[in-house]
CSV table of C-alpha atoms in Angstrom, one decimal:
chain,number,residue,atom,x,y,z
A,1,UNK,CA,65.9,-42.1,-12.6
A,2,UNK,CA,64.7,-39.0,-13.9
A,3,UNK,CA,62.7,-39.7,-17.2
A,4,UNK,CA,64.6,-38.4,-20.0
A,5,UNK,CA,63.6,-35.7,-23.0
A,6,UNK,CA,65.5,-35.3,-26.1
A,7,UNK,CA,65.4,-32.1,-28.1
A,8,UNK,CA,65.9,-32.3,-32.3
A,9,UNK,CA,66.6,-28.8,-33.1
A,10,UNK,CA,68.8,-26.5,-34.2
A,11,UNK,CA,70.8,-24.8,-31.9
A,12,UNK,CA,74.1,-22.7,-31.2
A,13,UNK,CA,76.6,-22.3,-33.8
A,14,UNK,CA,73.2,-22.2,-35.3
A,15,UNK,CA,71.6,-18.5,-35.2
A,16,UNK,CA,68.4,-17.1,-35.3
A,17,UNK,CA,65.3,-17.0,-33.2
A,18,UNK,CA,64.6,-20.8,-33.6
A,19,UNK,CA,68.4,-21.8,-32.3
A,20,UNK,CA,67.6,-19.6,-29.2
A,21,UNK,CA,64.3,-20.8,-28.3
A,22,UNK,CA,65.9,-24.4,-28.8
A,23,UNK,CA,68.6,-23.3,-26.2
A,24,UNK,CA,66.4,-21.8,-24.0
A,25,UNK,CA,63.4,-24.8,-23.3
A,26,UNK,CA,66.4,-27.0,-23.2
A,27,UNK,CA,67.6,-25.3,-20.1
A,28,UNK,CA,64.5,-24.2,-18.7
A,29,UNK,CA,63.6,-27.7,-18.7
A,30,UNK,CA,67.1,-29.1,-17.2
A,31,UNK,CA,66.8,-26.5,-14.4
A,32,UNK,CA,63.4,-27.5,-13.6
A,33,UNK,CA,64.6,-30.9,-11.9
A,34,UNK,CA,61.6,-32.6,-13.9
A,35,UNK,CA,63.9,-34.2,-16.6
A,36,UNK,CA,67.4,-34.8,-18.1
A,37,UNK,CA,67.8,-33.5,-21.2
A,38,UNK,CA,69.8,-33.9,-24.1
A,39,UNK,CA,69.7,-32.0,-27.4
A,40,UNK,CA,70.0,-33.6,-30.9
A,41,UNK,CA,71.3,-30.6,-33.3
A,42,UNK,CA,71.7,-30.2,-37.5
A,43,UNK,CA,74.7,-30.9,-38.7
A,44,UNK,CA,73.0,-30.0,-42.0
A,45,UNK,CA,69.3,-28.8,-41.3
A,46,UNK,CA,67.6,-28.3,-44.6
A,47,UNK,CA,68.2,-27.7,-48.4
A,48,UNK,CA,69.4,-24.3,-49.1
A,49,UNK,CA,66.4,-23.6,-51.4
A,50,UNK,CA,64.3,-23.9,-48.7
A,51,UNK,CA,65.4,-21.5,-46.1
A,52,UNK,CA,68.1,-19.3,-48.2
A,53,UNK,CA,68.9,-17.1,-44.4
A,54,UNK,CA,70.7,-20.2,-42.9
A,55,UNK,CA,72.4,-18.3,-39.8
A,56,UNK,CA,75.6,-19.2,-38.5
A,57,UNK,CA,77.4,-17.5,-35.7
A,58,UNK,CA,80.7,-17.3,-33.5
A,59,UNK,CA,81.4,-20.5,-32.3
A,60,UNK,CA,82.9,-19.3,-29.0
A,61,UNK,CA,79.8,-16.4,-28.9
A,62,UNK,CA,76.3,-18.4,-28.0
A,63,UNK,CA,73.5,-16.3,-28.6
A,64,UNK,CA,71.9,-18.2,-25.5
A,65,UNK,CA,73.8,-19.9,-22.6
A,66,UNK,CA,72.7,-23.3,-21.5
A,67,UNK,CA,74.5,-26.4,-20.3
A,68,UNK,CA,72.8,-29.2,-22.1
A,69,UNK,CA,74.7,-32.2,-23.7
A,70,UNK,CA,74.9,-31.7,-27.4
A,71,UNK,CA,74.9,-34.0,-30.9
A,72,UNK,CA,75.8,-32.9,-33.7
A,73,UNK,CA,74.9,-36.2,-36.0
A,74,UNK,CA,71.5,-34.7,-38.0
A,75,UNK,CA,71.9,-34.3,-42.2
A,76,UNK,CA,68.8,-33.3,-44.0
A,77,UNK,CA,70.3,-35.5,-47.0
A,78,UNK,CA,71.3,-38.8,-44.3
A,79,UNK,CA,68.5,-41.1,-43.9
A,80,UNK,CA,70.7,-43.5,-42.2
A,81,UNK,CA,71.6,-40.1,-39.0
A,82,UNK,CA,67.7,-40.0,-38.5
A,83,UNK,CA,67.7,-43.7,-38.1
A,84,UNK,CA,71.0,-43.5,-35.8
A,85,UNK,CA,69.6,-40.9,-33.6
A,86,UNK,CA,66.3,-42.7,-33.5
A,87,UNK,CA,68.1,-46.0,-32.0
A,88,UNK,CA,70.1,-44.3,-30.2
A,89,UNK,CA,67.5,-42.6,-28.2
A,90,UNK,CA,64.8,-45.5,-28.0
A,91,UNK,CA,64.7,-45.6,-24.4
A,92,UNK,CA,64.0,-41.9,-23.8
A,93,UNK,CA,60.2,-40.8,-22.6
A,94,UNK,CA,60.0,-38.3,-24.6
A,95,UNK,CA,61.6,-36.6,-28.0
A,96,UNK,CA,60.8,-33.3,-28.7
A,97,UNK,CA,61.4,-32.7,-32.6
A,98,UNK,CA,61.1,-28.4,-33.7
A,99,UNK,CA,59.4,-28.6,-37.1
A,100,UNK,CA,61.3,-25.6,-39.0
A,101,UNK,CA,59.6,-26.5,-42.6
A,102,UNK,CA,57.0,-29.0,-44.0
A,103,UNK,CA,60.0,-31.2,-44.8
A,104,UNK,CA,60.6,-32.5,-41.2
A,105,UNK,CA,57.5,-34.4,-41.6
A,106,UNK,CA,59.8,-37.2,-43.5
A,107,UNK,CA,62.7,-37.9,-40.8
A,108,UNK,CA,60.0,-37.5,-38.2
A,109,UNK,CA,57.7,-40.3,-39.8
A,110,UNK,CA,61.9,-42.4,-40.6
A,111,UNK,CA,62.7,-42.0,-36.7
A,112,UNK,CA,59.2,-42.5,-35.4
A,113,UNK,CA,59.7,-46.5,-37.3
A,114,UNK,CA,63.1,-46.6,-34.9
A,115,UNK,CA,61.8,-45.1,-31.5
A,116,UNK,CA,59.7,-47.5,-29.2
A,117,UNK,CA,56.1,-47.2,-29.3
A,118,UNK,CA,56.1,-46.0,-25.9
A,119,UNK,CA,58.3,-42.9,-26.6
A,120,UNK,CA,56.0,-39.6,-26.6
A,121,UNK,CA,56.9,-37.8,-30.1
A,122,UNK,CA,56.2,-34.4,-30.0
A,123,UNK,CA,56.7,-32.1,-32.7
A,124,UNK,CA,57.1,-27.9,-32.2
A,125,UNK,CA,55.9,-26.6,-35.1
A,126,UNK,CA,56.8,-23.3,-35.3
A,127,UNK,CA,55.2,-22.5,-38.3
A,128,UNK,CA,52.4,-24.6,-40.3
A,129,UNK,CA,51.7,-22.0,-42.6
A,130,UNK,CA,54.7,-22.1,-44.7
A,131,UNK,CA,55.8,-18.2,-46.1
A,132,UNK,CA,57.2,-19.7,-49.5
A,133,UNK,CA,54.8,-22.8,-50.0
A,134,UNK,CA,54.6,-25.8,-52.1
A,135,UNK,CA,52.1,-28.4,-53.5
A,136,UNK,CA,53.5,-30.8,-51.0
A,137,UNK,CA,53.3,-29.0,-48.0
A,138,UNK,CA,49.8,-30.0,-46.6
A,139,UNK,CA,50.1,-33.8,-47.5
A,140,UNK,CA,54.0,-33.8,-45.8
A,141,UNK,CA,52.0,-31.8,-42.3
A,142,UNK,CA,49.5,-35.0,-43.1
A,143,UNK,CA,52.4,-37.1,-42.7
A,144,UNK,CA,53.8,-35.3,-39.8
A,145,UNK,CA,50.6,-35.1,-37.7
A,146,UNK,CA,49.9,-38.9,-38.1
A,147,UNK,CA,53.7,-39.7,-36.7
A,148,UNK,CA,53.7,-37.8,-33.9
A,149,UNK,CA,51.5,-38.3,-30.4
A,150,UNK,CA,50.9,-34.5,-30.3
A,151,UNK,CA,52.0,-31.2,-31.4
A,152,UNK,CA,53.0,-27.7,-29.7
A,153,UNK,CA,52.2,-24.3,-31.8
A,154,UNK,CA,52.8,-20.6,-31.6
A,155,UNK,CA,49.6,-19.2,-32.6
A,156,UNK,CA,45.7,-19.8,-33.7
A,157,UNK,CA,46.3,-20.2,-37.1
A,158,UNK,CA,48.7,-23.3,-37.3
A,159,UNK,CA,46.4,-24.9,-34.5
A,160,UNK,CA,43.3,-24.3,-37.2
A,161,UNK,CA,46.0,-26.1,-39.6
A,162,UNK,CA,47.0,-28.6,-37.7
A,163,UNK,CA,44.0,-29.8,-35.9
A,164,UNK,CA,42.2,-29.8,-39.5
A,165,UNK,CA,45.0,-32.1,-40.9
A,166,UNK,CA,44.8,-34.5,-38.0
A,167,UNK,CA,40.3,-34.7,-38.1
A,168,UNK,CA,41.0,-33.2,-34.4
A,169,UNK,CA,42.5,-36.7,-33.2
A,170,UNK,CA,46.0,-35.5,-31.8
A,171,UNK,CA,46.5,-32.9,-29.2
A,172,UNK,CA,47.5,-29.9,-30.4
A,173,UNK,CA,48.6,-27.2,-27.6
A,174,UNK,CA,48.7,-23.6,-28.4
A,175,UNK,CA,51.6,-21.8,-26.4
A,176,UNK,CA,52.2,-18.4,-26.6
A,177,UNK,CA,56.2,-17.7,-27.3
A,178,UNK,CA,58.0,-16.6,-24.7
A,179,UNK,CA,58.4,-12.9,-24.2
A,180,UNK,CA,63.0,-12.6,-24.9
A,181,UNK,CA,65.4,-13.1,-22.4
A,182,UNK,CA,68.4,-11.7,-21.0
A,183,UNK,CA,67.3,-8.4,-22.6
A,184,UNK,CA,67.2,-4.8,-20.6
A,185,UNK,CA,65.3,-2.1,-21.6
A,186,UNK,CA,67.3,0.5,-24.1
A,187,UNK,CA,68.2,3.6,-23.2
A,188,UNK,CA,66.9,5.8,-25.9
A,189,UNK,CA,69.4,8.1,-27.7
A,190,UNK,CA,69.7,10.0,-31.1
A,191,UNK,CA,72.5,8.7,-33.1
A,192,UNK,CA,75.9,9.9,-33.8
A,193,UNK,CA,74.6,10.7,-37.3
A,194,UNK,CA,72.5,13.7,-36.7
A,195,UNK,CA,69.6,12.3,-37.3
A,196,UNK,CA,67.9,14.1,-34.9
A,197,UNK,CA,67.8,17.3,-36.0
A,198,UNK,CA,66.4,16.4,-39.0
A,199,UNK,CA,63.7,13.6,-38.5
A,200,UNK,CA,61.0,13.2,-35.7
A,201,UNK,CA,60.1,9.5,-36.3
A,202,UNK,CA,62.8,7.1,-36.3
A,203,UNK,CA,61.3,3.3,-37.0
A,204,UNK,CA,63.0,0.2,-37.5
A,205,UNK,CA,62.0,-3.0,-39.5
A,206,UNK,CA,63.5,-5.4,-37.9
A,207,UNK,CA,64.4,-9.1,-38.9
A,208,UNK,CA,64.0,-11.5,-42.2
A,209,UNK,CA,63.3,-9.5,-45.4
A,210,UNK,CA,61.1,-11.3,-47.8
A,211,UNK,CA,58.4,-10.8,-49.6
A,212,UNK,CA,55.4,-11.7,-46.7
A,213,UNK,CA,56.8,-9.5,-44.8
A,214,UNK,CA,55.4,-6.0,-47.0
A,215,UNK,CA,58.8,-3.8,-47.0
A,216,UNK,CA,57.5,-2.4,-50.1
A,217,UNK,CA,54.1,-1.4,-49.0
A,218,UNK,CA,56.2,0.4,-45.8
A,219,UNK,CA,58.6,2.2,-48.2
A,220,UNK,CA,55.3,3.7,-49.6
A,221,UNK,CA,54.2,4.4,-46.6
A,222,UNK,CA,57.4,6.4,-45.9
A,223,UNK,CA,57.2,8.5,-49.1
A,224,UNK,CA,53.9,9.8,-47.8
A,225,UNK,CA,55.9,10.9,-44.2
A,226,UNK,CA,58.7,12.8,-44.9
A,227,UNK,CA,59.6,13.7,-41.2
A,228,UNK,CA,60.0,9.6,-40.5
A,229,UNK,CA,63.8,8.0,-41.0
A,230,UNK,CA,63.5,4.2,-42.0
A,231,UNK,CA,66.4,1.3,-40.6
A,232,UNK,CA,66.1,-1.8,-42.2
A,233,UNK,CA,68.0,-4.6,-40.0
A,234,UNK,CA,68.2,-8.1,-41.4
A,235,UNK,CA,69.2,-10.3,-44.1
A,236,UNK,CA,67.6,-10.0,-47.3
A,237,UNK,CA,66.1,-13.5,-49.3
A,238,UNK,CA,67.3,-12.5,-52.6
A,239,UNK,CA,65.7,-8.8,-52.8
A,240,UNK,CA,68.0,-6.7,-51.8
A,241,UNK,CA,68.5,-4.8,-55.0
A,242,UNK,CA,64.8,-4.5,-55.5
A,243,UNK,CA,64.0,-3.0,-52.6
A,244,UNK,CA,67.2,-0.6,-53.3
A,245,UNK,CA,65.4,0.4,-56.3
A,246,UNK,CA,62.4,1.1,-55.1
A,247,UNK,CA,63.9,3.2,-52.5
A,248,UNK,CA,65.8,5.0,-55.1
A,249,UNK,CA,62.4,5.4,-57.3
A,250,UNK,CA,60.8,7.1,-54.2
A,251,UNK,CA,63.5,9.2,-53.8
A,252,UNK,CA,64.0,7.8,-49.9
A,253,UNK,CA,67.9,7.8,-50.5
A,254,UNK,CA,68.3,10.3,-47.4
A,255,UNK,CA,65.6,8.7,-45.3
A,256,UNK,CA,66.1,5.3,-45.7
A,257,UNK,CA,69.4,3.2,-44.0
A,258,UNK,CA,69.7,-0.7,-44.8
A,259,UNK,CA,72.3,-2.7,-42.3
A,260,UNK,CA,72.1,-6.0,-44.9
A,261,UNK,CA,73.1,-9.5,-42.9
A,262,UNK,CA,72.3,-11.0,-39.5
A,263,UNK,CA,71.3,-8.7,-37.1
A,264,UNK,CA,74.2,-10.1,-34.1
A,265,UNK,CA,72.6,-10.2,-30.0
A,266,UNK,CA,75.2,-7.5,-29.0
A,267,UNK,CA,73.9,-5.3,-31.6
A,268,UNK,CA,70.6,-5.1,-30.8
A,269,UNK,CA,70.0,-2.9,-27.8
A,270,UNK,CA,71.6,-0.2,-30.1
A,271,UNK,CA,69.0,-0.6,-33.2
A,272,UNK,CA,65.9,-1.0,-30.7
A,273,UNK,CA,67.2,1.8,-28.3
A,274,UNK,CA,67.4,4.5,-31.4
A,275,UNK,CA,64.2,3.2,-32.2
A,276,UNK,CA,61.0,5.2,-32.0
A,277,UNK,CA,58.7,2.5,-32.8
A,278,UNK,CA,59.5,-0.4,-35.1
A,279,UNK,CA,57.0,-1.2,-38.2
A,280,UNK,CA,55.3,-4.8,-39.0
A,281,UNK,CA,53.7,-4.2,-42.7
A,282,UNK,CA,53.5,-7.8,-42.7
A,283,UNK,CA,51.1,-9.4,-45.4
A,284,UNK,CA,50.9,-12.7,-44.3
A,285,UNK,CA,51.9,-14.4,-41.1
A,286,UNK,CA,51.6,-16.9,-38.2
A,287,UNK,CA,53.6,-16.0,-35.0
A,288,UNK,CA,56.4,-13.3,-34.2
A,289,UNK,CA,58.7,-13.0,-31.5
A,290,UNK,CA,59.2,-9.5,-33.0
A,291,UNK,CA,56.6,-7.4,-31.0
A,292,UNK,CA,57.7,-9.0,-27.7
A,293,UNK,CA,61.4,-8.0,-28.4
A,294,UNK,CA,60.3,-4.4,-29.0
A,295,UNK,CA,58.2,-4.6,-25.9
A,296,UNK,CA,61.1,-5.7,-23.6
A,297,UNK,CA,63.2,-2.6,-25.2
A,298,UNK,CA,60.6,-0.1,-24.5
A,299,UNK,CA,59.4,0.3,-28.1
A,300,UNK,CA,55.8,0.4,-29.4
A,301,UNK,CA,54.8,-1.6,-32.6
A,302,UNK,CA,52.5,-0.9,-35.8
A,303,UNK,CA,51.6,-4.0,-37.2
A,304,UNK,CA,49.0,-4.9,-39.8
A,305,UNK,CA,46.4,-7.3,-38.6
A,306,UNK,CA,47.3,-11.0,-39.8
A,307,UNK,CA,48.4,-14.2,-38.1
A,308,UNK,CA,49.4,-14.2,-34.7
């Protein structure tokens, strides 16, 4: 018998870049011929105060194809599904768990009680640096890195984190994320809009809006360059009528364009291929897929220099 992985994550009607990269390793992994695997998916993944974006989308539309068997058992309020999934999987080699927030740190440390000791825990952290954080969130990593065996990041900075939090005793690899998949280079056209004739710079923010990510400082920015026409694409986390004051106050009515809500797969070869070159004001940060998404569509990046 092929030894057996389990993957706890979220993943398709989930959306979002986490639900893909779930759905991706899951078959990268089952085509390899190294492993069966199995994915254990959120029913319910996490409060709603703690990630206010949760993405849902099309149930017969996955954002990724894969072939993987599926549960659907996991509540972020349900002790008693961590400790089902845990016996239920005891005889697996290893269980891959993606850390979305400092609060998978609890049913980690619940199921690693219910999985036998010879079960490799892993967890994916995809970010220890939490955007919005707590009091709490370095005492619940504590509590994560002392359950698990070892952990896989994204970039230097939760690694620093991580292997800080553990006095350097569990393995903590640093993997690059993947560059996107299933994605062809855009074909680069003016829009229908005539947008063209009046602007020379056409750049996209792309993604998440909150408040690490610096849209104001990049509205500022585009009051200073008045031949530059601004598309914001992404769901907003509770700002959306500041930032459509500010744009108002700058007077960036004409030059800015805001397509609120999740940004869906089909749609975005059209954004990136009308794209001159997309804008990362970010403040504050650990690891992006962002830059290698405008890569794969031909599309250069300014980004400020933090995180990954």
């Amino acid at each position: 018998m092929r030894p057996a992985i389990v993957i706890v994550g979220p993943v398709h009607p989930h959306g979002g870049g986490i639900a893909q990269h779930v759905a991706r390793l899951a078959a990268e992994l089952q085509n390899s011929a190294f492993a069966t695997v199995t994915i254990e998916s959120w029913k319910a993944q996490y409060p709603r105060f703690l990630h206010r974006a949760q993405v849902t989308v099309k149930h017969d539309q996955p954002e990724v194809e894969f072939s993987v068997p599926v549960s659907r058992i996991l509540r972020w309020y349900s002790p008693f599904s961590w400790i089902r999934v845990a016996y239920k999987n005891r005889g697996t080699s290893a269980v891959l768990f993606n850390v979305v927030t400092p609060f998978h740190a609890i049913p980690i440390a619940v199921m690693r009680m219910f999985l036998f000791r010879s079960t490799r825990l892993v967890a994916l952290v995809h970010n220890a640096q939490p955007h919005e954080r707590s009091l709490f969130d370095r005492l619940l990593l504590r509590v994560l890195m002392s359950s698990v065996t070892a952990a896989i990041v994204h970039d230097q900075v939760s690694e620093e984190i991580l292997l800080e939090l553990s006095g350097s005793k569990k393995m903590v690899a640093r993997v690059p994320l993947p560059s996107p998949w299933g994605t062809e280079p855009a074909s680069h056209s003016r829009d229908e809009s005539g947008t063209s004739d009046l602007f020379k710079l056409r750049v996209l923010f792309f993604g998440h809006v909150r408040a690490y990510k610096g849209v104001p400082l990049l509205l500022e920015a585009m009051s200073n360059c008045r031949e530059a026409h601004l598309t914001i694409a992404g769901t907003f986390w509770g700002n959306e009528s500041e930032t459509r004051n500010l744009i108002r106050e700058l007077g960036l009515e004409q030059r800015v364009e805001i397509r609120g809500g999740y940004v869906q797969k089909a749609d975005i070869p059209e954004l990136f291929g009308r794209a001159d070159v997309v804008a990362m004001p970010y403040l504050s940060g650990t690891a992006s897929v962002i830059p290698e998404l405008s890569f794969s569509h031909g599309v250069p990046v300014i980004a400020t220099n933090v995180g990954g």
